[in-house]
C-alpha cells in the first residue's frame, strides 16, 4: 500500500483524541509546519476562505422558501411546510428563509449574503459517500479523483510543500510560514487532500489542546520498527509516529497564535445561552485570522441533516406536526446564528474584507415530504455564500415548482417522488472563488478542475455578463442564472448576440457584442 493511500484510508483514526467534542489530529510530515504558527504577521490584504459542510443532505426547500409559489410548496409537503406568515422574506418578498435564520436574513439585508438557488451537478448521485466525494473533489459524477479541489489549489500555489522553503508564488515567492489550511473538528475532509497528503492541519480549541498534551517536547521514546526499518509496514508505522511528534510540537505554536488573536468585545457577538458547535468553531477561526495567520482555507462541519424522519416535531399521540420546531429548525438556527456571529466578529476586528465563506451539503432532498414528517435524498439545494466582498445577493431564481407558467417546471420524477432540477453547477461557485477571490488565472483553474472550465456566476464582479448568445429574457444567457435586475450593471460580451423582445431595465450596459431589439421594445438604462 502506498503511503498516500494509507493516509487516505486511515486519516479518520490518526491521533483520535477528543477535546470538548472535537477531535484533534495533526497532518504533515515536516517540521516547518510545527513552527509555522509562531510567525503570524499576515499581509494586510491576505485573503481566506471558510468552508462549512452541512453533513447529511440539507432540505433546501424548507431552507430557502419560494414565497411566490407558496400554495404549490404547501401542496408538496403539507406536514412539514413552514407557515407562510413565519417565513423571513428576502428582497422583494418572492423568496424567504426558514424562520430560525434571522442572522442570515440580517446579513442578506446588509449585502453580506448571497443565496445560490438549486445547486447540484449533472447526473447526480444519491449516496452520501459518493456525493460528498464529488463535491469535495469537484469532478464529474462518473469520475473518481484522490485529491480535493482546494487541496489541488493549495498544492499548485505553494511550491515545495511540505519541504522548506514553502513559497507562495502569489507573493513574489515569499516564504509561507503558516499552515496552508486548518480544519476545525474531527471530520477528515477530502476537500483539502493534495497529491501526497492532506494540505491541512486539524485542531480543536487551542487552549484545551495545549492543556491536553501538556506542552511536552517533540520527542517520543524509541521503538524497534519491523523488518529493520526496510519494509512497507515500518514506513507506515514511522509515518504515524512522526504525526505524534508533530501533534506534541504544535502545542506552543497554536497557543501563541490563539493568544495573538485575543480580542475584547464591547458586545460579545457569539451565543452564550445555548450550545452551538458552528459558532464555537467559527470563533476559533476568527481568532486565528485576527491573530495574523496567513492560512488560506478553513474547514468546519455541522452534522445531522439526514432528515428522513421527524424533520419537524411530531406529536406522538395525535401525529400532528409543528414545522417551527424540531431537528431541522435547530440545525438551521445554529448555522445562521454562528455565521452571523462570525461575520460580526470579523467586522469588529476590522478584517471582514479578508474573508469569504460558503456552505454546502452533499445533496438536497426531495421536493415532496414523506409520511414520516421528513424528506428523502434528492438533488438540488441552495448554497449560501457570505462576506462583505460579495456583489450578488442572489444567483439563479426560485425553483419552478408549478407556479411559473412562463418557465419549464423544475420538478423531476413522479408524484410523491419528485426532485428539484439543477440550475447552477456547484463548480461555478468554486470557479469564482479561485479566479475572482484567490486570483488564479482561468487557465490555471481549468487545470485545477482536471481540464474542465466553468462559467462565472459573477459573485465578486460588478457586472452581470452574458455567457452565451441568446434571448435577454432567457436566464441561461446570463452569468447570474437569471435575468439581470434593474439595479445591476450588465455586459454583453464580445462574440455574443442578444435579442430583446420585451422591455427591460438595467443600471448600466456595456455592449461588446450585438444587441438586437424588437420593434417598439425599450431598454431603460438607469445609470448611477
XYZ file of C-alpha atoms in Angstrom:
528
model
C 0.000 0.000 0.000
C 1.378 3.393 -0.961
C 1.773 5.914 1.842
C -0.747 8.384 0.374
C -3.311 5.560 0.027
C -2.642 4.575 3.619
C -3.117 8.181 4.760
C -6.426 8.436 2.927
C -7.648 5.137 4.346
C -6.594 5.740 7.939
C -6.825 9.509 8.392
C -10.081 9.141 10.297
C -8.250 7.474 13.181
C -4.874 9.190 13.225
C -4.424 10.633 16.711
C -8.088 10.102 17.725
C -8.122 12.368 20.786
C -11.354 14.147 21.692
C -11.424 17.581 23.335
C -14.805 19.090 24.160
C -16.443 17.142 21.376
C -13.855 17.964 18.738
C -11.163 15.612 17.528
C -7.507 16.543 17.479
C -5.294 15.422 14.611
C -2.079 16.716 13.095
C -1.184 16.304 9.442
C 2.028 16.956 7.557
C 5.419 15.327 7.647
C 7.878 18.204 8.011
C 8.860 20.313 10.979
C 8.369 23.721 9.275
C 4.645 23.297 9.870
C 5.299 22.764 13.551
C 6.913 26.189 13.731
C 4.597 27.940 11.292
C 2.119 29.290 13.818
C 4.897 31.152 15.658
C 5.169 33.670 12.837
C 1.820 35.290 12.284
C 2.478 38.577 10.529
C -0.086 38.244 7.753
C -0.224 40.593 4.812
C -2.915 43.243 5.265
C -4.762 42.177 2.128
C -4.302 38.421 2.501
C -7.499 36.538 1.742
C -9.010 33.492 3.413
C -11.839 31.093 2.628
C -14.130 29.430 5.165
C -15.970 26.266 4.104
C -18.919 24.987 6.145
C -20.063 21.448 5.385
C -23.694 20.658 6.262
C -23.338 16.902 6.512
C -26.255 14.638 5.634
C -28.032 16.357 2.740
C -29.880 19.553 3.620
C -33.571 20.065 2.796
C -33.258 23.155 0.642
C -36.968 23.749 0.100
C -37.543 24.366 3.820
C -34.341 26.430 3.992
C -34.995 28.849 1.124
C -38.742 29.006 0.524
C -40.450 30.173 -2.721
C -42.994 32.540 -1.193
C -44.350 33.464 -4.602
C -45.330 29.794 -5.085
C -46.470 29.127 -1.551
C -49.582 27.105 -2.428
C -47.541 24.743 -4.627
C -44.894 24.492 -1.907
C -47.502 23.666 0.719
C -49.114 21.041 -1.503
C -45.807 19.224 -1.857
C -45.127 18.984 1.881
C -48.161 19.939 3.932
C -46.945 18.039 7.005
C -43.632 19.936 7.219
C -44.306 23.186 5.322
C -43.266 26.372 7.127
C -46.341 28.597 7.756
C -46.275 31.448 5.268
C -46.568 34.126 7.936
C -43.451 32.772 9.685
C -41.123 32.795 6.676
C -38.475 35.542 6.721
C -38.877 37.437 3.410
C -35.827 38.483 1.415
C -35.586 41.375 -1.022
C -38.841 41.861 -2.906
C -40.555 39.130 -0.895
C -40.661 36.426 -3.571
C -38.149 34.339 -1.610
C -37.822 33.719 2.117
C -35.673 31.976 4.689
C -36.613 29.478 7.369
C -37.794 31.442 10.438
C -34.850 30.240 12.545
C -32.393 32.001 10.222
C -32.759 35.574 11.437
C -28.990 36.084 11.405
C -28.645 35.205 7.728
C -31.626 37.399 6.872
C -29.873 40.358 8.511
C -26.721 39.571 6.546
C -28.717 39.416 3.312
C -30.359 42.739 4.129
C -26.852 44.186 4.623
C -25.493 42.791 1.351
C -23.267 40.188 3.034
C -25.114 37.034 1.987
C -25.779 35.543 -1.422
C -28.393 32.836 -1.971
C -27.432 30.497 -4.803
C -30.519 28.562 -5.894
C -30.803 24.907 -6.943
C -27.146 23.897 -6.878
C -26.033 20.423 -7.938
C -24.172 18.796 -10.877
C -25.139 16.711 -13.926
C -26.138 13.072 -13.310
C -26.356 13.429 -9.519
C -25.595 10.625 -7.083
C -27.846 9.814 -4.106
C -25.189 8.102 -1.977
C -23.886 10.155 0.948
C -20.322 8.935 0.497
C -20.097 9.252 -3.275
C -21.990 12.561 -3.453
C -19.737 14.052 -0.777
C -16.699 12.843 -2.686
C -17.948 14.560 -5.867
C -18.454 17.882 -4.077
C -15.058 17.670 -2.366
C -13.067 16.651 -5.432
C -15.067 18.798 -7.913
C -15.213 16.050 -10.521
C -17.917 14.844 -12.875
C -20.151 12.224 -11.286
C -18.591 9.436 -13.351
C -15.011 10.427 -12.445
C -13.155 9.479 -9.268
C -10.227 11.523 -8.005
C -7.951 11.203 -4.967
C -7.279 14.926 -4.496
C -9.604 17.660 -3.259
C -10.307 20.818 -5.233
C -8.909 23.100 -2.514
C -6.007 20.733 -1.932
C -5.046 20.986 -5.610
C -5.230 24.775 -5.420
C -3.009 24.929 -2.346
C -0.522 22.461 -3.778
C -0.298 24.471 -7.007
C 0.090 27.830 -5.288
C 2.588 26.867 -2.583
C 5.639 25.288 -4.132
C 7.845 22.714 -2.408
C 5.188 21.843 0.171
C 5.944 20.339 2.640
C 9.717 20.617 2.053
C 11.127 24.000 3.107
C 11.229 26.653 1.935
C 7.499 26.661 1.191
C 6.967 29.607 -1.142
C 3.836 31.494 -2.169
C 4.062 32.303 -5.858
C 1.247 34.844 -5.461
C 3.508 36.955 -3.239
C 6.748 37.237 -5.190
C 7.762 33.776 -3.990
C 7.717 34.863 -0.340
C 8.185 32.096 2.201
C 4.903 30.732 3.560
C 5.342 30.202 7.275
C 1.791 29.343 8.334
C -0.384 26.277 7.725
C -1.927 26.307 4.267
C -5.273 25.110 5.610
C -6.793 24.455 9.019
C -9.615 22.095 9.777
C -11.608 22.630 12.958
C -13.163 19.491 14.411
C -12.935 15.776 13.859
C -14.022 15.336 10.233
C -11.230 14.484 7.808
C -12.049 16.365 4.629
C -11.196 15.143 1.147
C -11.531 18.800 0.088
C -8.056 19.521 1.444
C -6.184 16.462 0.144
C -3.168 17.064 -2.057
C -1.487 14.505 -4.263
C 0.582 13.020 -1.425
C -1.089 14.097 1.821
C -3.554 16.498 3.376
C -2.674 20.150 2.886
C -4.257 20.947 6.268
C -3.659 20.639 9.961
C -6.631 19.775 12.137
C -7.069 21.311 15.579
C -9.615 21.780 18.322
C -9.703 24.635 20.837
C -6.060 25.791 21.122
C -6.139 26.376 24.887
C -7.647 22.983 25.715
C -5.357 21.370 23.178
C -2.311 22.779 24.956
C -3.618 21.521 28.309
C -4.262 18.091 26.863
C -0.762 17.463 25.539
C 0.890 19.354 28.379
C 3.274 21.351 26.228
C 5.740 18.470 26.111
C 8.745 18.304 23.873
C 8.529 16.955 20.344
C 10.106 13.595 21.144
C 8.847 10.080 21.711
C 10.567 7.053 23.224
C 12.420 4.977 20.632
C 10.756 1.874 19.260
C 12.015 -1.045 17.209
C 10.442 -0.954 13.753
C 9.666 -4.191 11.901
C 11.867 -5.555 9.101
C 14.808 -3.494 10.314
C 13.012 -0.425 9.006
C 13.221 -1.672 5.422
C 9.648 -2.791 4.669
C 6.375 -1.021 3.949
C 4.959 -1.692 7.428
C 7.936 0.017 9.041
C 7.487 3.040 6.777
C 3.820 3.383 7.743
C 4.471 2.976 11.465
C 7.240 5.549 11.232
C 4.866 7.930 9.497
C 2.276 7.659 12.301
C 4.959 8.305 14.913
C 6.003 11.411 13.008
C 2.421 12.641 13.257
C 2.548 12.120 17.021
C 5.730 14.175 17.204
C 4.070 16.949 15.221
C 1.000 16.855 17.469
C 3.181 17.476 20.506
C 5.200 20.130 18.711
C 2.124 22.154 17.739
C 1.207 22.983 21.330
C 3.092 26.225 21.961
C 2.723 27.494 18.383
C -1.048 27.102 18.258
C -1.421 28.663 21.685
C 0.779 31.621 20.625
C -1.335 32.288 17.534
C -4.521 31.886 19.523
C -3.325 34.371 22.144
C -2.292 36.861 19.474
C -5.907 36.898 18.293
C -7.347 37.729 21.716
C -9.953 40.474 21.366
C -12.108 42.371 23.863
C -15.665 42.707 22.593
C -17.798 45.623 23.669
C -20.711 43.286 22.950
C -19.988 39.588 22.514
C -21.413 38.540 19.114
C -21.377 34.834 19.967
C -24.250 32.961 21.623
C -23.800 32.230 25.311
C -27.204 30.859 26.293
C -27.160 27.726 24.143
C -24.817 25.151 22.644
C -23.722 25.971 19.111
C -20.840 23.988 17.617
C -20.833 26.117 14.448
C -20.332 29.297 16.449
C -17.676 27.598 18.598
C -15.703 26.503 15.541
C -16.045 29.835 13.747
C -14.936 31.684 16.855
C -11.644 29.780 16.695
C -11.305 30.664 13.010
C -11.951 34.367 13.637
C -9.442 34.418 16.464
C -6.713 32.767 14.380
C -7.323 35.081 11.423
C -7.377 38.010 13.822
C -4.089 36.738 15.250
C -2.486 37.196 11.852
C -2.371 33.698 10.377
C -1.908 33.635 6.614
C -3.788 30.334 6.357
C -5.849 30.304 3.179
C -8.612 27.764 3.822
C -10.558 26.890 6.972
C -12.942 23.921 7.023
C -15.654 23.242 9.606
C -18.676 20.960 9.655
C -22.141 20.526 11.135
C -23.845 17.130 11.040
C -27.443 15.973 11.375
C -29.044 16.986 8.063
C -30.064 13.455 7.019
C -33.684 14.111 7.999
C -35.617 11.088 6.714
C -37.991 11.235 9.677
C -39.159 13.786 12.233
C -37.500 16.670 10.467
C -40.068 18.698 12.397
C -41.632 17.999 15.779
C -44.262 15.242 15.741
C -46.875 14.739 18.461
C -46.566 11.052 19.300
C -50.210 10.833 20.344
C -52.025 12.725 17.602
C -49.438 12.637 14.816
C -49.757 16.409 14.405
C -46.601 18.221 13.295
C -45.082 21.547 14.277
C -42.831 22.762 11.426
C -41.500 25.635 13.555
C -39.658 23.278 15.916
C -37.634 20.124 15.559
C -34.238 18.957 14.352
C -34.032 20.921 11.117
C -35.133 24.113 12.854
C -32.372 23.660 15.447
C -29.664 22.964 12.868
C -30.544 25.911 10.642
C -30.760 28.173 13.680
C -27.267 27.183 14.809
C -25.871 27.631 11.312
C -27.418 31.079 10.917
C -26.502 32.231 14.410
C -22.907 31.011 14.037
C -22.281 32.632 10.649
C -23.810 35.925 11.754
C -21.689 35.990 14.933
C -18.572 35.179 12.895
C -19.252 37.952 10.384
C -19.880 40.432 13.205
C -16.649 39.320 14.865
C -14.679 39.908 11.672
C -16.259 43.333 11.297
C -15.399 44.283 14.879
C -11.800 43.227 14.240
C -11.688 45.243 11.007
C -10.812 42.230 8.846
C -14.104 41.227 7.209
C -12.829 42.251 3.771
C -10.229 39.464 4.039
C -12.684 36.593 4.443
C -15.383 34.945 2.372
C -17.197 31.705 3.132
C -19.782 29.309 1.792
C -21.958 26.414 2.910
C -22.521 23.155 1.080
C -24.240 19.816 1.562
C -23.732 16.647 -0.464
C -27.221 16.851 -1.973
C -30.640 18.325 -1.395
C -33.795 16.439 -0.514
C -36.958 15.658 -2.403
C -39.486 18.388 -3.066
C -42.228 16.295 -1.501
C -42.154 15.214 2.132
C -42.640 11.602 3.237
C -45.134 10.081 5.661
C -42.574 10.210 8.492
C -42.534 14.013 8.590
C -39.190 14.012 6.823
C -37.621 14.193 3.387
C -35.652 11.672 1.348
C -32.466 12.063 -0.666
C -32.860 14.477 -3.547
C -30.838 16.584 -5.974
C -30.629 20.383 -5.997
C -30.483 22.637 -2.945
C -29.391 26.213 -2.200
C -25.910 27.278 -1.152
C -25.101 30.326 0.954
C -22.035 32.455 0.196
C -21.173 35.086 2.799
C -18.821 38.013 3.211
C -18.602 41.766 2.800
C -16.966 41.494 -0.659
C -19.943 39.907 -2.444
C -21.541 41.718 -5.383
C -24.582 39.422 -5.890
C -27.282 38.724 -3.309
C -28.877 36.056 -5.464
C -27.743 33.655 -8.153
C -30.421 31.769 -10.047
C -34.074 32.005 -9.070
C -36.664 30.152 -7.060
C -37.134 26.654 -8.491
C -40.320 26.458 -10.538
C -42.496 24.034 -8.602
C -45.556 24.816 -10.690
C -46.111 28.500 -10.055
C -44.321 29.988 -13.070
C -46.250 29.446 -16.293
C -43.504 31.057 -18.394
C -40.750 28.666 -17.271
C -40.152 24.921 -17.537
C -41.172 23.014 -14.435
C -38.206 22.202 -12.194
C -39.856 19.161 -10.614
C -38.489 15.909 -11.949
C -39.997 12.482 -11.253
C -43.367 11.046 -10.367
C -45.804 12.484 -7.835
C -44.570 11.596 -4.375
C -41.055 11.076 -5.659
C -40.090 14.471 -7.040
C -36.640 16.030 -7.241
C -35.651 19.621 -7.873
C -33.585 20.045 -11.034
C -30.190 21.736 -11.036
C -29.869 25.356 -12.089
C -26.267 26.076 -11.041
C -23.347 23.650 -11.162
C -21.544 23.883 -7.812
C -18.194 24.113 -9.590
C -19.173 27.553 -10.896
C -19.063 28.838 -7.303
C -15.667 27.178 -6.786
C -14.542 28.759 -10.078
C -15.385 32.272 -8.882
C -13.629 31.661 -5.585
C -10.427 30.525 -7.266
C -10.465 33.105 -10.085
C -12.004 36.221 -8.530
C -11.244 35.702 -4.838
C -7.845 33.997 -4.861
C -6.718 35.460 -8.192
C -5.907 32.325 -10.176
C -5.988 32.635 -13.952
C -8.713 30.861 -15.887
C -6.086 28.657 -17.498
C -4.767 27.617 -14.090
C -8.228 26.914 -12.711
C -9.102 24.850 -15.780
C -6.082 22.711 -14.943
C -7.090 22.512 -11.278
C -10.519 21.305 -12.391
C -8.885 18.489 -14.378
C -9.090 20.281 -17.738
C -12.675 21.463 -17.380
C -13.778 25.105 -17.361
C -16.951 26.653 -15.962
C -18.840 29.913 -16.357
C -18.684 32.593 -13.700
C -21.744 33.375 -11.573
C -20.450 36.936 -11.019
C -20.261 36.633 -7.233
C -17.378 39.091 -6.899
C -17.706 41.250 -10.012
C -19.662 44.465 -10.507
C -21.222 43.280 -13.747
C -23.611 40.534 -14.759
C -22.308 39.281 -18.096
C -23.547 37.105 -20.915
C -22.208 33.548 -21.050
C -23.703 32.684 -24.429
C -25.735 34.026 -27.332
C -29.459 34.077 -26.603
C -32.555 35.970 -25.584
C -32.248 38.746 -22.995
C -35.054 37.146 -21.000
C -33.529 33.652 -21.069
C -31.938 33.066 -17.674
C -29.307 30.803 -19.259
C -27.954 33.761 -21.246
C -26.619 35.427 -18.101
C -23.838 34.594 -15.663
C -26.061 35.069 -12.616
C -28.520 32.401 -13.793
C -31.421 34.823 -14.060
C -32.440 37.976 -15.931
C -30.429 40.993 -14.682
C -32.078 43.182 -12.070
C -32.770 46.877 -12.629
C -30.061 47.663 -10.055
C -27.309 45.664 -11.774
C -24.569 46.623 -14.206
C -24.719 44.451 -17.323
C -22.288 43.473 -20.072
C -22.840 41.743 -23.390
C -19.550 40.002 -24.066
C -17.706 40.014 -27.363
C -18.957 37.317 -29.696
C -22.410 37.125 -28.070
C -25.625 38.253 -29.736
C -28.585 39.076 -27.514
C -32.155 39.655 -28.662
C -34.557 41.807 -26.654
C -38.219 41.065 -27.334
C -39.745 42.725 -24.251
C -38.990 45.837 -22.220
C -36.115 45.612 -19.755
C -34.221 47.874 -17.391
C -30.670 47.770 -16.012
C -28.385 50.111 -14.143
C -25.742 50.293 -16.878
C -24.966 48.350 -20.055
C -21.642 47.731 -21.782
C -22.176 46.186 -25.188
C -19.132 44.459 -26.666
C -21.265 42.072 -28.693
C -24.502 42.561 -30.563
C -27.888 43.648 -29.163
C -30.962 43.319 -31.381
C -34.198 44.923 -30.168
C -37.660 44.099 -31.474
C -39.826 46.931 -32.775
C -41.362 49.010 -30.009
C -39.263 47.390 -27.272
C -37.393 49.672 -24.880
C -34.269 49.059 -22.817
C -34.008 51.526 -19.945
C -30.506 52.255 -18.671
C -30.981 53.947 -15.337
C -27.342 54.968 -14.794
C -25.819 55.807 -11.424
